[in-house]
Amino acid sequence: MHLQAIVKKIKNRLSLQLQYPVEQIPPIGRISKSYLLNTTAMSKKIIGIHEKPSILESIPLSFQHLTAMFGATILVPILLGVDPAIALLMNGIGTLIYTWVTKGGIPAYLGSSFAFIAPASLIIGSYGGFGHAQSGFIFFGLFFVVISFVVKKWGIKWIDVVMPPAVMGAVVAIIGLELAPVAAQQAGLAPWPTEIGSVVAPFVADSNIILVSMFTLGIGIIGTVLFRGFMQVIPILFAVVAGYFLALFMGMVDTAKISEAAWFALPKFQAPVYDLNAIIIIAPACIVVLAEHISHLIVTGKITNTDLMENPGLHRSLLGDGISNVLSSMVGSPPNTTYGKI
């Protein structure tokens, strides 16, 4: 009995040190060095969905997610020739709607979707402009709303038949790989595309851009591996701040534009133009984004060790996203999708 008490005490101490459930720790005699290394690696600080960090932790976490999503969120409207401010405004409003509909049960932000760039560019170039594309975006939002009611009524088992995991995984991978050239171009490692019919100039790498991009990436990687405690949760914030100050020191930041910019300004709103052709062109991309949405929910659930497909449920997630997209598309913002806060 005395020996059992000692073993229990040792396991409890291991559980506290490794931040690992005591019931999942094997018998003391079978605890190996590799087990301790593996569980230590898995003991990275994780903030639960309903956990409320202190204000000193919440502020840097918020800024980290802001910096992580900001570039992607404004890149889509820039590529489509739309005011980035309207995308930021409607993404913020959409996130509040999404959080309310899902009862705060899904750690996600609604940011600009890259899945619609190709069809939207076709519509803008050949079918009358961005206003026409907005009608297709509204259809996308309504599509999500309808699917949310289908899921509410008949559950989620049919999804594995229509879109098995292998299909959804491939779709998400393709969307990510599609963005790889953009990342390489912004990092100074590849040339930007030229207009059709124009002469392609030889690519000349800018050493300053490459230096800043690789320095920023290196800080992020080092922080992820070496930081401990709460610092391990915000390596991206450290990387962005360090990269910005390096760029500022090297004279790569145009501070004149910052001083000339107005403190407050309204974004440019734009009404949609009904166009059946635009709706038909956008429709196939809706299936792609549906697969992306479901995959994101599954992955986020695995990371947070919760079943988000059931609670708060896929139907709530789709409904919140759909309502947000309808509202965003009616005022001139590109469509959005969920960005994980993980």
GROMACS .gro file of N, CA and C in nm, residues 246-254:
model
   27
  246LEU      N    1   1.361   4.540  -3.878
  246LEU     CA    2   1.475   4.523  -3.968
  246LEU      C    3   1.450   4.599  -4.099
  247ALA      N    4   1.327   4.585  -4.153
  247ALA     CA    5   1.293   4.657  -4.276
  247ALA      C    6   1.298   4.808  -4.254
  248LEU      N    7   1.254   4.854  -4.138
  248LEU     CA    8   1.258   4.996  -4.105
  248LEU      C    9   1.401   5.045  -4.097
  249PHE      N   10   1.488   4.966  -4.034
  249PHE     CA   11   1.630   5.002  -4.020
  249PHE      C   12   1.699   5.008  -4.156
  250MET      N   13   1.655   4.921  -4.249
  250MET     CA   14   1.716   4.917  -4.382
  250MET      C   15   1.655   5.018  -4.478
  251GLY      N   16   1.561   5.099  -4.431
  251GLY     CA   17   1.501   5.201  -4.514
  251GLY      C   18   1.401   5.149  -4.615
  252MET      N   19   1.340   5.034  -4.588
  252MET     CA   20   1.245   4.974  -4.681
  252MET      C   21   1.100   5.010  -4.650
  253VAL      N   22   1.077   5.086  -4.542
  253VAL     CA   23   0.941   5.127  -4.504
  253VAL      C   24   0.923   5.274  -4.538
  254ASP      N   25   0.821   5.302  -4.617
  254ASP     CA   26   0.792   5.439  -4.658
  254ASP      C   27   0.706   5.505  -4.549
   0.00000   0.00000   0.00000
